[in-house]
């Protein structure tokens, strides 16, 4: 699996804006894109996903679809990210095959264990703090919450990558690395930002200093 230290979760007021923001992030050096369209009909989602695939191919970036297994398969995405109330990872694996990357959202140690048994390739643990990009937000974890979950989970599974998600700023990254986080998934930090290339390089530099 490619480097998952920095994931961009798409954001925008319209599907077209999602694509524009994805292109800007790829152009600036982002190489892991999660297309996350909510309240969108299937035809639109698929159309945008196909265009997203073209952008990601142009920049040799990984493309992951949020929640929608049908769109992920039809658009030839590299992977899928499943929420807590979405399809079971085992079911998704049967549909998508062994070569697809499957990620799962977690908020508790129980969620992590469940995903581990479900055969996910990585876990998106969060939210770190309050974020406006998600309507139904699970309880925020903060640094202490992450430490608590990681310390218990690593006894059972020392290898599965854990990605921090939810309201993360660049000043949080050093602390998150120190407690054993494998990567960060961000949205607002890279959407409509100035000096985007510099920001992405700074995040990658911080993440490359993992112990």
Tab-separated table of C-alpha atoms in Angstrom:
chain	number	residue	atom	x	y	z
A	1	UNK	CA	0.000	0.000	0.000
A	2	UNK	CA	1.258	3.466	-0.902
A	3	UNK	CA	2.283	5.979	1.757
A	4	UNK	CA	-0.819	6.925	3.754
A	5	UNK	CA	0.788	9.621	5.886
A	6	UNK	CA	-1.280	12.396	4.247
A	7	UNK	CA	-4.809	11.905	2.960
A	8	UNK	CA	-6.963	14.686	1.517
A	9	UNK	CA	-10.718	14.346	2.031
A	10	UNK	CA	-12.444	16.344	-0.679
A	11	UNK	CA	-14.510	19.386	0.167
A	12	UNK	CA	-16.564	21.889	-1.819
A	13	UNK	CA	-19.952	23.601	-2.100
A	14	UNK	CA	-20.671	21.716	-5.352
A	15	UNK	CA	-19.382	18.488	-6.939
A	16	UNK	CA	-17.447	20.633	-9.430
A	17	UNK	CA	-15.738	22.441	-6.548
A	18	UNK	CA	-14.703	19.091	-5.101
A	19	UNK	CA	-12.922	18.341	-8.366
A	20	UNK	CA	-11.273	21.760	-8.494
A	21	UNK	CA	-9.989	21.359	-4.934
A	22	UNK	CA	-8.765	17.819	-5.653
A	23	UNK	CA	-6.856	19.069	-8.692
A	24	UNK	CA	-5.227	21.854	-6.656
A	25	UNK	CA	-4.151	19.417	-3.911
A	26	UNK	CA	-2.728	16.954	-6.467
A	27	UNK	CA	-0.934	19.758	-8.278
A	28	UNK	CA	0.610	20.845	-4.964
A	29	UNK	CA	1.896	17.347	-4.142
A	30	UNK	CA	-1.005	15.515	-2.473
A	31	UNK	CA	-0.962	11.857	-3.482
A	32	UNK	CA	-3.870	10.296	-1.581
A	33	UNK	CA	-7.354	11.574	-2.375
A	34	UNK	CA	-10.640	10.528	-0.778
A	35	UNK	CA	-13.657	11.679	-2.809
A	36	UNK	CA	-16.374	12.393	-0.260
A	37	UNK	CA	-19.655	13.547	-1.817
A	38	UNK	CA	-22.716	13.636	0.431
A	39	UNK	CA	-26.392	14.004	-0.549
A	40	UNK	CA	-25.518	13.366	-4.203
A	41	UNK	CA	-27.387	11.130	-6.626
A	42	UNK	CA	-25.632	8.045	-7.967
A	43	UNK	CA	-25.249	9.330	-11.542
A	44	UNK	CA	-23.587	12.564	-10.392
A	45	UNK	CA	-21.355	10.718	-7.932
A	46	UNK	CA	-20.194	8.335	-10.652
A	47	UNK	CA	-19.598	11.131	-13.155
A	48	UNK	CA	-17.513	13.095	-10.648
A	49	UNK	CA	-15.664	9.930	-9.589
A	50	UNK	CA	-14.664	9.200	-13.202
A	51	UNK	CA	-13.314	12.742	-13.554
A	52	UNK	CA	-11.544	12.376	-10.203
A	53	UNK	CA	-9.958	9.157	-11.479
A	54	UNK	CA	-8.549	11.072	-14.460
A	55	UNK	CA	-7.038	13.745	-12.197
A	56	UNK	CA	-5.518	11.161	-9.852
A	57	UNK	CA	-4.066	9.230	-12.810
A	58	UNK	CA	-2.504	12.419	-14.123
A	59	UNK	CA	-0.663	12.938	-10.818
A	60	UNK	CA	-0.123	9.268	-9.914
A	61	UNK	CA	-2.327	9.700	-6.834
A	62	UNK	CA	-4.317	7.075	-4.938
A	63	UNK	CA	-8.085	7.558	-5.276
A	64	UNK	CA	-10.440	6.352	-2.563
A	65	UNK	CA	-14.232	6.686	-2.651
A	66	UNK	CA	-16.113	7.447	0.545
A	67	UNK	CA	-18.913	4.987	1.411
A	68	UNK	CA	-20.120	4.002	-2.069
A	69	UNK	CA	-18.917	0.546	-3.151
A	70	UNK	CA	-20.814	0.680	-6.465
A	71	UNK	CA	-19.192	3.964	-7.479
A	72	UNK	CA	-15.766	2.758	-6.321
A	73	UNK	CA	-15.990	-0.318	-8.530
A	74	UNK	CA	-17.461	1.440	-11.586
A	75	UNK	CA	-14.967	4.329	-11.477
A	76	UNK	CA	-12.039	1.934	-10.978
A	77	UNK	CA	-10.978	3.593	-7.745
A	78	UNK	CA	-8.014	2.267	-5.781
A	79	UNK	CA	-10.050	1.893	-2.625
A	80	UNK	CA	-13.058	2.621	-0.474
A	81	UNK	CA	-13.460	4.217	2.937
A	82	UNK	CA	-16.375	2.854	4.966
A	83	UNK	CA	-18.126	4.687	7.793
A	84	UNK	CA	-19.353	2.981	10.947
A	85	UNK	CA	-22.847	2.543	9.516
A	86	UNK	CA	-21.797	1.570	6.001
A	87	UNK	CA	-21.255	-1.829	4.433
A	88	UNK	CA	-19.264	-4.410	6.395
A	89	UNK	CA	-15.613	-4.506	5.174
A	90	UNK	CA	-15.876	-8.258	4.537
A	91	UNK	CA	-18.832	-7.676	2.210
A	92	UNK	CA	-17.002	-4.851	0.454
A	93	UNK	CA	-13.977	-7.106	-0.019
A	94	UNK	CA	-16.143	-9.789	-1.682
A	95	UNK	CA	-17.470	-7.220	-4.164
A	96	UNK	CA	-14.250	-5.301	-4.805
A	97	UNK	CA	-11.592	-7.992	-4.564
A	98	UNK	CA	-8.258	-8.350	-2.823
A	99	UNK	CA	-6.478	-5.529	-4.648
A	100	UNK	CA	-8.769	-2.776	-3.369
A	101	UNK	CA	-7.685	-0.685	-0.389
A	102	UNK	CA	-10.378	-0.758	2.299
A	103	UNK	CA	-10.371	1.751	5.142
A	104	UNK	CA	-12.827	2.022	8.009
A	105	UNK	CA	-13.890	4.797	10.366
A	106	UNK	CA	-13.486	4.145	14.096
A	107	UNK	CA	-14.226	6.088	17.268
A	108	UNK	CA	-13.565	3.489	19.987
A	109	UNK	CA	-11.299	0.531	20.742
A	110	UNK	CA	-14.272	-1.736	19.949
A	111	UNK	CA	-14.599	-0.167	16.484
A	112	UNK	CA	-10.888	-0.740	15.856
A	113	UNK	CA	-11.092	-4.395	16.874
A	114	UNK	CA	-14.178	-4.899	14.693
A	115	UNK	CA	-12.429	-3.362	11.671
A	116	UNK	CA	-9.305	-5.394	12.329
A	117	UNK	CA	-11.367	-8.579	12.237
A	118	UNK	CA	-13.079	-7.283	9.090
A	119	UNK	CA	-9.747	-7.165	7.268
A	120	UNK	CA	-9.427	-3.416	6.620
A	121	UNK	CA	-6.107	-2.061	5.318
A	122	UNK	CA	-6.166	1.001	7.562
A	123	UNK	CA	-8.361	2.624	10.228
A	124	UNK	CA	-9.425	6.282	10.246
A	125	UNK	CA	-9.695	7.041	13.970
A	126	UNK	CA	-11.507	10.173	15.071
A	127	UNK	CA	-12.659	12.802	15.290
A	128	UNK	CA	-9.661	14.440	16.909
A	129	UNK	CA	-11.675	17.587	17.587
A	130	UNK	CA	-14.919	19.193	16.398
A	131	UNK	CA	-15.197	19.595	12.640
A	132	UNK	CA	-17.938	21.152	10.527
A	133	UNK	CA	-17.333	18.843	7.563
A	134	UNK	CA	-19.295	15.995	9.148
A	135	UNK	CA	-22.979	16.211	10.102
A	136	UNK	CA	-23.239	13.248	12.489
A	137	UNK	CA	-20.112	13.597	14.567
A	138	UNK	CA	-18.966	10.884	16.969
A	139	UNK	CA	-17.555	12.005	20.358
A	140	UNK	CA	-14.265	13.863	19.925
A	141	UNK	CA	-11.196	11.993	21.169
A	142	UNK	CA	-8.428	14.559	21.592
A	143	UNK	CA	-4.858	13.462	22.192
A	144	UNK	CA	-5.744	11.617	25.389
A	145	UNK	CA	-8.487	9.640	23.639
A	146	UNK	CA	-6.105	8.607	20.863
A	147	UNK	CA	-3.485	7.487	23.380
A	148	UNK	CA	-6.071	5.443	25.235
A	149	UNK	CA	-7.348	3.650	22.102
A	150	UNK	CA	-3.884	3.114	20.604
A	151	UNK	CA	-2.333	1.723	23.786
A	152	UNK	CA	-5.064	-0.937	23.999
A	153	UNK	CA	-5.316	-1.696	20.296
A	154	UNK	CA	-1.574	-2.057	19.681
A	155	UNK	CA	-1.447	-4.983	22.137
A	156	UNK	CA	-3.789	-6.869	19.799
A	157	UNK	CA	-2.625	-5.477	16.460
A	158	UNK	CA	0.753	-3.714	16.336
A	159	UNK	CA	0.845	-3.337	12.532
A	160	UNK	CA	-2.486	-1.997	11.188
A	161	UNK	CA	-2.059	1.678	10.165
A	162	UNK	CA	-4.115	4.166	12.189
A	163	UNK	CA	-4.883	7.513	10.539
A	164	UNK	CA	-6.027	10.489	12.619
A	165	UNK	CA	-9.002	12.442	11.301
A	166	UNK	CA	-11.203	15.382	12.285
A	167	UNK	CA	-10.274	19.040	12.700
A	168	UNK	CA	-6.515	18.414	12.658
A	169	UNK	CA	-4.143	21.385	12.260
A	170	UNK	CA	-0.475	21.301	11.358
A	171	UNK	CA	0.478	22.071	14.972
A	172	UNK	CA	-1.186	18.792	16.083
A	173	UNK	CA	0.882	16.529	13.851
A	174	UNK	CA	4.035	16.244	15.981
A	175	UNK	CA	2.042	15.134	19.034
A	176	UNK	CA	0.006	12.664	16.978
A	177	UNK	CA	3.172	11.091	15.556
A	178	UNK	CA	4.648	10.731	19.033
A	179	UNK	CA	1.698	8.628	20.202
A	180	UNK	CA	1.959	6.312	17.194
A	181	UNK	CA	-0.392	7.660	14.509
A	182	UNK	CA	0.526	6.439	10.988
A	183	UNK	CA	-0.992	9.332	9.058
A	184	UNK	CA	-3.456	12.227	9.023
A	185	UNK	CA	-6.594	12.709	6.930
A	186	UNK	CA	-7.390	16.391	6.464
A	187	UNK	CA	-9.905	18.480	4.584
A	188	UNK	CA	-10.133	22.128	5.657
A	189	UNK	CA	-6.364	22.336	6.164
A	190	UNK	CA	-5.825	21.910	2.405
A	191	UNK	CA	-9.004	23.385	0.899
A	192	UNK	CA	-8.777	26.876	-0.654
A	193	UNK	CA	-5.484	27.517	1.128
A	194	UNK	CA	-2.641	29.790	0.086
A	195	UNK	CA	0.877	28.331	-0.122
A	196	UNK	CA	-0.677	24.897	-0.608
A	197	UNK	CA	2.503	23.284	-1.919
A	198	UNK	CA	4.478	24.543	1.080
A	199	UNK	CA	1.787	23.280	3.483
A	200	UNK	CA	1.794	19.801	1.947
A	201	UNK	CA	5.599	19.629	2.008
A	202	UNK	CA	5.607	20.699	5.675
A	203	UNK	CA	3.081	17.987	6.599
A	204	UNK	CA	5.020	15.325	4.688
A	205	UNK	CA	8.255	16.439	6.341
A	206	UNK	CA	6.692	16.188	9.791
A	207	UNK	CA	5.201	12.785	8.997
A	208	UNK	CA	8.524	11.467	7.645
A	209	UNK	CA	10.093	12.081	11.052
A	210	UNK	CA	8.015	9.305	12.591
A	211	UNK	CA	9.892	7.317	15.246
